[in-house]
Short mmCIF file of C-alpha atoms in Angstrom, two decimals:
data_model
loop_
_atom_site.label_atom_id
_atom_site.label_comp_id
_atom_site.label_asym_id
_atom_site.label_seq_id
_atom_site.Cartn_x
_atom_site.Cartn_y
_atom_site.Cartn_z
CA UNK A 1 -34.22 1.08 47.61
CA UNK A 2 -34.19 1.73 43.85
CA UNK A 3 -30.97 2.79 42.20
CA UNK A 4 -31.52 6.07 40.40
CA UNK A 5 -29.35 7.05 37.39
CA UNK A 6 -27.63 9.64 39.58
CA UNK A 7 -26.97 7.00 42.25
CA UNK A 8 -25.54 4.61 39.66
CA UNK A 9 -23.27 7.33 38.27
CA UNK A 10 -22.04 8.04 41.81
CA UNK A 11 -21.27 4.35 42.44
CA UNK A 12 -19.49 4.09 39.09
CA UNK A 13 -17.42 7.20 39.83
CA UNK A 14 -16.36 5.88 43.25
CA UNK A 15 -15.43 2.50 41.76
CA UNK A 16 -13.38 3.98 38.93
CA UNK A 17 -11.66 6.36 41.34
CA UNK A 18 -10.75 3.51 43.69
CA UNK A 19 -9.33 1.46 40.82
CA UNK A 20 -7.28 4.43 39.61
CA UNK A 21 -5.85 5.04 43.08
CA UNK A 22 -4.96 1.36 43.39
CA UNK A 23 -3.02 1.60 40.14
CA UNK A 24 -0.93 4.52 41.37
CA UNK A 25 1.28 2.32 43.54
CA UNK A 26 4.00 0.16 41.96
CA UNK A 27 4.35 -3.51 42.84
CA UNK A 28 5.30 -4.46 46.41
CA UNK A 29 8.88 -4.28 47.60
CA UNK A 30 9.75 -7.82 46.57
CA UNK A 31 8.49 -7.23 42.99
CA UNK A 32 10.65 -4.17 42.30
CA UNK A 33 12.69 -4.57 39.15
CA UNK A 34 16.47 -4.67 39.53
CA UNK A 35 18.06 -1.25 39.77
CA UNK A 36 20.64 -0.31 37.17
CA UNK A 37 23.52 1.86 38.41
CA UNK A 38 26.11 3.65 36.31
CA UNK A 39 28.47 6.59 36.74
CA UNK A 40 28.87 9.22 34.04
CA UNK A 41 32.20 10.81 33.04
CA UNK A 42 31.28 13.89 35.12
CA UNK A 43 30.98 11.51 38.15
CA UNK A 44 27.19 11.83 38.41
CA UNK A 45 25.72 8.58 39.76
CA UNK A 46 22.58 7.48 37.89
CA UNK A 47 20.12 4.88 39.21
CA UNK A 48 17.26 3.53 37.08
CA UNK A 49 14.26 1.47 38.22
CA UNK A 50 11.71 0.52 35.57
CA UNK A 51 8.05 0.62 36.65
CA UNK A 52 5.63 0.60 33.72
CA UNK A 53 2.18 0.47 35.37
CA UNK A 54 1.50 4.16 34.62
CA UNK A 55 2.85 6.46 31.88
CA UNK A 56 4.85 8.66 34.27
CA UNK A 57 8.55 9.16 34.88
CA UNK A 58 9.97 10.54 38.14
CA UNK A 59 13.44 11.98 38.72
CA UNK A 60 14.98 12.62 42.11
CA UNK A 61 18.26 14.53 42.03
CA UNK A 62 20.03 14.47 45.38
CA UNK A 63 22.82 17.03 45.79
CA UNK A 64 25.21 16.94 48.74
CA UNK A 65 24.39 20.58 49.48
CA UNK A 66 22.33 20.52 52.64
CA UNK A 67 22.28 22.92 55.57
CA UNK A 68 25.29 21.25 57.18
CA UNK A 69 27.35 23.11 54.56
CA UNK A 70 26.09 26.53 55.69
CA UNK A 71 28.97 28.89 56.54
CA UNK A 72 29.21 30.20 60.09
CA UNK A 73 26.65 32.92 60.79
CA UNK A 74 25.00 32.21 57.42
CA UNK A 75 22.39 29.68 58.48
CA UNK A 76 19.75 29.16 55.82
CA UNK A 77 22.07 29.69 52.84
CA UNK A 78 21.72 26.10 51.59
CA UNK A 79 17.95 26.31 51.89
CA UNK A 80 17.73 29.68 50.12
CA UNK A 81 19.98 28.40 47.33
CA UNK A 82 17.80 25.33 46.82
CA UNK A 83 14.61 27.39 46.75
CA UNK A 84 16.21 29.85 44.32
CA UNK A 85 16.95 27.14 41.75
CA UNK A 86 13.34 27.41 40.57
CA UNK A 87 13.06 31.21 40.57
CA UNK A 88 13.84 31.46 36.87
CA UNK A 89 16.66 30.64 34.47
CA UNK A 90 19.01 32.74 32.38
CA UNK A 91 16.62 32.18 29.47
CA UNK A 92 13.19 32.27 31.13
CA UNK A 93 11.56 34.22 33.97
CA UNK A 94 9.78 32.26 36.68
CA UNK A 95 6.39 33.05 35.12
CA UNK A 96 7.35 31.33 31.87
CA UNK A 97 8.82 28.33 33.71
CA UNK A 98 5.59 27.88 35.66
CA UNK A 99 3.47 28.32 32.53
CA UNK A 100 5.36 25.57 30.72
CA UNK A 101 5.11 23.23 33.70
CA UNK A 102 1.37 23.83 34.02
CA UNK A 103 0.82 23.25 30.30
CA UNK A 104 2.64 19.90 30.42
CA UNK A 105 1.12 18.81 33.73
CA UNK A 106 4.67 18.38 35.01
CA UNK A 107 5.85 18.99 38.57
CA UNK A 108 9.24 20.41 39.47
CA UNK A 109 10.03 21.13 43.11
CA UNK A 110 12.95 21.50 45.48
CA UNK A 111 13.62 20.75 49.13
CA UNK A 112 16.54 21.10 51.49
CA UNK A 113 17.45 19.16 54.61
CA UNK A 114 20.47 19.11 56.89
CA UNK A 115 22.46 16.69 54.72
CA UNK A 116 21.31 17.24 51.15
CA UNK A 117 19.09 19.19 48.80
CA UNK A 118 16.72 17.51 46.34
CA UNK A 119 15.21 18.51 43.03
CA UNK A 120 12.18 16.38 42.16
CA UNK A 121 10.70 16.12 38.68
CA UNK A 122 7.64 14.15 37.54
CA UNK A 123 6.30 14.08 34.01
CA UNK A 124 4.04 12.16 31.68
CA UNK A 125 6.13 9.93 29.45
CA UNK A 126 4.98 11.82 26.36
CA UNK A 127 6.17 15.15 27.84
CA UNK A 128 9.49 13.80 29.09
CA UNK A 129 11.74 15.30 26.44
CA UNK A 130 10.54 18.88 26.94
CA UNK A 131 10.22 18.46 30.69
CA UNK A 132 13.74 17.07 31.07
CA UNK A 133 15.14 19.97 29.05
CA UNK A 134 13.49 22.39 31.47
CA UNK A 135 14.76 20.36 34.44
CA UNK A 136 18.34 20.64 33.17
CA UNK A 137 17.92 24.33 32.38
CA UNK A 138 16.75 25.03 35.92
CA UNK A 139 19.60 22.97 37.37
CA UNK A 140 22.47 24.30 35.28
CA UNK A 141 21.37 27.83 34.35
CA UNK A 142 19.63 29.41 37.34
CA UNK A 143 19.45 33.20 37.12
CA UNK A 144 18.90 33.97 40.82
CA UNK A 145 16.94 37.15 39.94
CA UNK A 146 17.33 39.72 42.71
CA UNK A 147 13.65 40.64 42.99
CA UNK A 148 12.52 37.01 43.22
CA UNK A 149 15.33 36.24 45.65
CA UNK A 150 14.23 39.03 47.97
CA UNK A 151 10.63 37.78 47.84
CA UNK A 152 11.81 34.29 48.72
CA UNK A 153 13.79 35.65 51.68
CA UNK A 154 10.71 37.48 52.94
CA UNK A 155 8.64 34.31 52.61
CA UNK A 156 11.24 32.37 54.62
CA UNK A 157 11.34 35.07 57.30
CA UNK A 158 7.55 34.99 57.44
CA UNK A 159 7.61 31.24 58.02
CA UNK A 160 10.23 31.61 60.75
CA UNK A 161 8.10 34.24 62.45
CA UNK A 162 4.94 32.12 62.17
CA UNK A 163 6.74 29.11 63.65
CA UNK A 164 7.27 31.06 66.86
CA UNK A 165 3.56 30.61 67.56
CA UNK A 166 4.05 26.82 67.63
CA UNK A 167 5.27 25.91 71.14
CA UNK A 168 6.49 22.46 70.11
CA UNK A 169 8.51 23.89 67.24
CA UNK A 170 10.00 26.36 69.70
CA UNK A 171 10.90 23.54 72.09
CA UNK A 172 12.58 21.55 69.32
CA UNK A 173 14.69 24.51 68.25
CA UNK A 174 15.66 25.28 71.84
CA UNK A 175 16.70 21.65 72.35
CA UNK A 176 18.81 21.70 69.17
CA UNK A 177 20.45 24.97 70.16
CA UNK A 178 21.58 23.49 73.48
CA UNK A 179 22.41 19.88 72.60
CA UNK A 180 24.90 20.67 69.83
CA UNK A 181 28.18 22.18 71.01
CA UNK A 182 29.97 21.62 67.72
CA UNK A 183 28.00 20.18 64.83
CA UNK A 184 26.94 21.06 61.28
CA UNK A 185 23.37 20.44 62.47
CA UNK A 186 23.37 23.11 65.17
CA UNK A 187 21.02 25.53 63.40
CA UNK A 188 17.61 25.39 61.70
CA UNK A 189 17.67 24.43 58.02
CA UNK A 190 15.72 27.57 57.14
CA UNK A 191 18.07 29.78 59.14
CA UNK A 192 17.07 32.34 61.73
CA UNK A 193 15.68 35.86 61.82
CA UNK A 194 19.24 37.05 62.32
CA UNK A 195 20.95 34.99 59.60
CA UNK A 196 18.50 35.12 56.67
CA UNK A 197 18.71 38.93 56.15
CA UNK A 198 22.50 38.53 55.75
CA UNK A 199 22.11 36.18 52.78
CA UNK A 200 22.82 37.93 49.48
CA UNK A 201 22.54 36.98 45.82
CA UNK A 202 26.34 36.81 45.68
CA UNK A 203 26.41 34.35 48.59
CA UNK A 204 23.73 32.21 46.90
CA UNK A 205 25.70 32.12 43.64
CA UNK A 206 28.89 31.20 45.50
CA UNK A 207 27.15 28.37 47.34
CA UNK A 208 25.56 27.08 44.13
CA UNK A 209 28.86 27.15 42.24
CA UNK A 210 30.68 25.43 45.10
CA UNK A 211 28.28 22.55 45.78
CA UNK A 212 25.83 22.01 42.91
CA UNK A 213 28.27 19.72 41.17
CA UNK A 214 27.65 16.37 39.45
CA UNK A 215 30.42 14.68 41.42
CA UNK A 216 28.45 15.05 44.67
CA UNK A 217 25.05 14.32 43.14
CA UNK A 218 22.86 11.27 42.56
CA UNK A 219 20.03 11.01 40.03
CA UNK A 220 17.41 8.33 40.62
CA UNK A 221 14.97 7.67 37.76
CA UNK A 222 11.84 5.60 38.34
CA UNK A 223 8.84 4.91 36.15
CA UNK A 224 7.78 4.20 32.60
CA UNK A 225 11.21 4.31 31.03
CA UNK A 226 13.82 1.70 30.20
CA UNK A 227 17.51 1.78 30.99
CA UNK A 228 18.18 1.99 27.25
CA UNK A 229 15.89 5.02 26.95
CA UNK A 230 17.65 6.73 29.85
CA UNK A 231 21.02 6.18 28.21
CA UNK A 232 19.73 7.33 24.82
CA UNK A 233 17.52 10.30 25.79
CA UNK A 234 18.64 11.44 29.25
CA UNK A 235 22.35 10.74 29.59
CA UNK A 236 23.45 13.03 26.72
CA UNK A 237 21.90 16.00 28.50
CA UNK A 238 23.36 14.96 31.85
CA UNK A 239 26.89 14.76 30.45
CA UNK A 240 26.67 18.44 29.48
CA UNK A 241 26.58 19.25 33.20
CA UNK A 242 30.22 20.08 33.68
CA UNK A 243 31.51 20.18 37.20
CA UNK A 244 34.46 20.62 39.48
CA UNK A 245 35.66 18.68 42.47
CA UNK A 246 34.08 19.45 45.83
CA UNK A 247 36.54 19.30 48.70
CA UNK A 248 35.90 16.64 51.31
CA UNK A 249 35.00 17.97 54.72
CA UNK A 250 35.87 16.50 58.08
CA UNK A 251 33.39 17.14 60.85
CA UNK A 252 33.98 16.61 64.56
CA UNK A 253 30.68 16.49 66.42
CA UNK A 254 30.46 17.38 70.10
CA UNK A 255 27.32 17.27 72.23
CA UNK A 256 26.50 19.14 75.41
CA UNK A 257 26.85 17.31 78.70
CA UNK A 258 23.70 17.13 80.80
CA UNK A 259 21.59 17.36 82.65
CA UNK A 260 20.70 20.82 81.32
CA UNK A 261 17.26 22.39 81.39
CA UNK A 262 15.64 25.31 79.59
CA UNK A 263 12.10 26.51 80.31
CA UNK A 264 10.53 29.05 77.97
CA UNK A 265 7.58 30.75 79.60
CA UNK A 266 4.31 30.89 77.65
CA UNK A 267 0.76 31.52 78.94
CA UNK A 268 -0.51 28.14 77.67
CA UNK A 269 -2.13 25.12 79.31
CA UNK A 270 0.15 22.42 77.86
CA UNK A 271 3.83 21.79 78.51
CA UNK A 272 5.63 21.01 75.25
CA UNK A 273 8.63 18.86 76.09
CA UNK A 274 11.67 17.77 74.07
CA UNK A 275 14.39 15.92 75.94
CA UNK A 276 17.30 13.83 74.82
CA UNK A 277 20.98 13.84 73.96
CA UNK A 278 23.46 13.02 71.22
CA UNK A 279 22.68 10.09 68.96
CA UNK A 280 24.24 8.11 66.13
CA UNK A 281 25.16 8.52 62.48
CA UNK A 282 23.38 6.53 59.74
CA UNK A 283 26.50 4.45 59.05
CA UNK A 284 26.67 3.15 62.63
CA UNK A 285 26.56 -0.68 62.51
CA UNK A 286 24.22 -0.61 65.52
CA UNK A 287 21.61 1.33 63.53
CA UNK A 288 19.26 -1.66 63.18
CA UNK A 289 19.47 -2.74 66.81
CA UNK A 290 18.88 0.88 67.82
CA UNK A 291 15.85 1.00 65.50
CA UNK A 292 14.28 -2.03 67.18
CA UNK A 293 15.13 -0.74 70.65
CA UNK A 294 13.64 2.66 69.87
CA UNK A 295 10.45 1.07 68.53
CA UNK A 296 9.97 -0.73 71.84
CA UNK A 297 10.80 2.29 73.97
CA UNK A 298 8.84 5.01 72.20
CA UNK A 299 8.84 4.51 68.45
CA UNK A 300 5.06 4.31 68.44
CA UNK A 301 2.92 6.98 70.08
CA UNK A 302 0.26 4.34 70.83
CA UNK A 303 1.92 0.97 71.51
CA UNK A 304 5.35 1.55 73.06
CA UNK A 305 6.54 1.30 76.66
CA UNK A 306 6.38 5.08 77.06
CA UNK A 307 2.88 5.19 75.59
CA UNK A 308 1.74 2.45 77.94
CA UNK A 309 3.15 4.08 81.08
CA UNK A 310 2.60 7.78 80.36
CA UNK A 311 -0.52 7.69 78.20
CA UNK A 312 -2.48 4.55 79.07
CA UNK A 313 -1.71 3.89 82.75
CA UNK A 314 -1.34 7.47 83.97
CA UNK A 315 -3.28 9.48 81.40
CA UNK A 316 -0.62 12.20 81.30
CA UNK A 317 -0.27 12.63 77.54
CA UNK A 318 -2.15 11.76 74.39
CA UNK A 319 1.06 11.34 72.42
CA UNK A 320 4.61 10.53 73.46
CA UNK A 321 7.33 9.21 71.19
CA UNK A 322 11.08 8.87 70.74
CA UNK A 323 13.34 9.00 67.69
CA UNK A 324 16.99 8.62 66.80
CA UNK A 325 17.73 11.12 64.03
CA UNK A 326 20.57 9.28 62.28
CA UNK A 327 22.21 11.40 59.61
CA UNK A 328 25.54 11.54 57.75
CA UNK A 329 27.11 12.70 61.00
CA UNK A 330 25.78 11.95 64.49
CA UNK A 331 22.32 13.36 65.07
CA UNK A 332 20.20 13.34 68.20
CA UNK A 333 18.00 11.11 70.29
CA UNK A 334 14.77 12.92 71.18
CA UNK A 335 11.84 12.14 73.44
CA UNK A 336 8.85 14.33 72.61
CA UNK A 337 5.60 14.74 74.54
CA UNK A 338 2.84 17.14 75.46
CA UNK A 339 1.15 17.12 78.84
CA UNK A 340 -0.61 19.46 81.23
CA UNK A 341 1.74 21.98 82.81
CA UNK A 342 1.15 20.53 86.26
CA UNK A 343 1.94 17.00 85.00
CA UNK A 344 5.23 17.86 83.31
CA UNK A 345 7.44 16.81 86.20
CA UNK A 346 5.70 13.46 86.65
CA UNK A 347 5.77 12.72 82.90
CA UNK A 348 9.50 13.47 82.74
CA UNK A 349 10.15 11.29 85.79
CA UNK A 350 8.28 8.38 84.21
CA UNK A 351 10.09 8.84 80.90
CA UNK A 352 13.49 8.75 82.58
CA UNK A 353 12.38 5.66 84.48
CA UNK A 354 11.53 3.83 81.26
CA UNK A 355 14.87 4.74 79.73
CA UNK A 356 16.60 3.37 82.83
CA UNK A 357 14.51 0.18 82.72
CA UNK A 358 15.49 -0.35 79.09
CA UNK A 359 19.15 -0.18 80.17
CA UNK A 360 18.72 -2.59 83.08
CA UNK A 361 16.34 -5.31 81.89
CA UNK A 362 16.14 -7.51 78.82
CA UNK A 363 13.06 -6.79 76.71
CA UNK A 364 10.53 -9.60 76.39
CA UNK A 365 10.38 -11.95 73.43
CA UNK A 366 6.94 -10.61 72.55
CA UNK A 367 8.16 -7.01 72.58
CA UNK A 368 11.09 -7.63 70.27
CA UNK A 369 9.08 -9.79 67.86
CA UNK A 370 6.28 -7.21 67.67
CA UNK A 371 8.78 -4.43 66.98
CA UNK A 372 10.56 -6.43 64.28
CA UNK A 373 7.28 -7.38 62.63
CA UNK A 374 6.24 -3.73 62.44
CA UNK A 375 9.57 -2.48 61.06
CA UNK A 376 9.72 -5.18 58.40
CA UNK A 377 6.03 -4.90 57.52
CA UNK A 378 6.08 -1.12 57.16
CA UNK A 379 9.25 -1.02 55.07
CA UNK A 380 7.50 -1.41 51.68
CA UNK A 381 5.58 1.82 52.34
CA UNK A 382 8.84 3.64 51.63
CA UNK A 383 8.64 2.32 48.07
CA UNK A 384 4.92 2.48 47.34
CA UNK A 385 4.97 5.30 44.76
CA UNK A 386 7.34 6.33 42.01
CA UNK A 387 8.30 9.43 43.98
CA UNK A 388 8.95 7.45 47.16
CA UNK A 389 10.96 4.88 45.24
CA UNK A 390 13.13 7.47 43.50
CA UNK A 391 13.75 9.30 46.77
CA UNK A 392 14.58 6.05 48.56
CA UNK A 393 17.04 4.94 45.88
CA UNK A 394 18.86 8.27 45.91
CA UNK A 395 19.17 8.24 49.70
CA UNK A 396 20.24 4.59 49.80
CA UNK A 397 23.07 5.50 47.42
CA UNK A 398 23.94 8.61 49.45
CA UNK A 399 24.29 6.63 52.67
CA UNK A 400 26.10 3.74 50.97
CA UNK A 401 23.45 1.12 51.71
CA UNK A 402 23.78 -0.79 48.43
CA UNK A 403 21.36 -1.60 45.62
CA UNK A 404 20.23 -4.78 47.38
CA UNK A 405 19.23 -2.91 50.54
CA UNK A 406 15.46 -3.55 50.12
CA UNK A 407 16.16 -7.29 49.97
CA UNK A 408 18.61 -7.22 52.90
CA UNK A 409 16.60 -5.00 55.24
CA UNK A 410 14.31 -7.75 56.64
CA UNK A 411 17.28 -9.92 57.64
CA UNK A 412 19.09 -6.93 59.16
CA UNK A 413 16.11 -6.47 61.46
CA UNK A 414 15.41 -10.17 62.08
CA UNK A 415 18.94 -10.84 63.32
CA UNK A 416 18.65 -8.29 66.16
CA UNK A 417 18.53 -10.15 69.49
CA UNK A 418 17.32 -9.28 72.97
CA UNK A 419 20.95 -9.13 74.02
CA UNK A 420 21.59 -6.59 71.25
CA UNK A 421 18.75 -4.43 72.56
CA UNK A 422 20.18 -4.41 76.08
CA UNK A 423 23.66 -3.62 74.77
CA UNK A 424 22.62 -0.67 72.59
CA UNK A 425 20.29 0.68 75.26
CA UNK A 426 23.21 0.79 77.68
CA UNK A 427 25.43 2.39 75.06
CA UNK A 428 23.11 4.93 73.41
CA UNK A 429 20.50 5.84 76.05
CA UNK A 430 21.74 8.28 78.69
CA UNK A 431 18.90 9.07 81.10
CA UNK A 432 21.29 10.83 83.49
CA UNK A 433 22.81 13.03 80.79
CA UNK A 434 19.84 14.64 79.07
CA UNK A 435 19.04 18.06 77.63
CA UNK A 436 15.53 19.22 78.50
CA UNK A 437 13.64 21.97 76.66
CA UNK A 438 10.12 22.90 77.78
CA UNK A 439 7.71 25.53 76.51
CA UNK A 440 4.82 26.12 78.89
CA UNK A 441 3.51 28.08 81.85
CA UNK A 442 6.48 28.52 84.18
CA UNK A 443 4.36 29.07 87.29
CA UNK A 444 2.61 25.71 86.86
CA UNK A 445 5.54 23.55 85.75
CA UNK A 446 7.59 21.76 88.40
CA UNK A 447 10.41 19.73 86.90
CA UNK A 448 12.80 17.29 88.63
#
């Protein structure tokens, strides 16, 4: 077949596009440049990783101001505060902020989780000076305009309402509501239909002034910038961020005792199941053994013990998986699956059986080696873009993992033994003490 000019242009375009995409990722994990860490006089921790393959610079500011700091009956305040950071400054309305960002091709976004909030900034190197100035203006001089704040609240309430149509989301929230007796994680990050309307501009300002402080923040910088340039061009602006001390908080976490079951009736064909119990905190020394154990049990929806028994052998579910949500304070262990309403009881019985088997029998050598190989092999994906790298560095600092964590991680996984797996399964899996939340057709579901 002859190659027409149009065909040749198409081939050239595909080739150039593929090469460009390949350039977007920084070098593999082992090739990452050393990370420079320093602490400013205002106690802001700064981390810098040079990566010069593309002319971009990425900032990730992590602030210890997540939803776990929400006051009682004010769920969603941390999230609303984070979202409101970008609703305009004391000098510029939101329209002008967005216009400047669009003109520079710069991105500025926020997010909020249970532990921390993040402000992410990405800019071309040539636009860094102006972009950083806008980043600092948004961070230190938010206006919290009433009209924009009300629109944001309505958008959040709309999302909460829409989520009710998702049966799995409903099951997850029901599980969380039951499993936590006393915990800073006992409510949705976004809040509820009852709590969000109670959030006022005054409350948002109070939360911002209390927790958006440099002493509880971490700035990770990754990309086409040197440590010297950061100290010369970025640090002077950062030192102008004056702060005050944030009081340490002590949290006592208590989980519900099971078994407890909650069935929410919906006229649907699938049972959406979330079951589990209390879990571990990220600082738990057993975290790595638990990670390997979880991978074998249900960490993969296609190649775990649960997938083999429930999906492959019995054809009861297309996807089934487990996860330990390890956070600053103890999170949860969750087993999640979807199956036909009539199969719910059998799927739950099989899942409990696999948890019990994990507690009674040593895993095979092949199972543990396969799990370790996956965890070690997939680790570099956490660092494969500037944004991922900056986010990873900030979180590694937050959880106290150390600057050499990427180098140490493989050995932390390799040293886990079969005996370790049996020990942590017996300690952290509780198949007789589970919380079960199901959303499905009540008339068709028969649970043990």
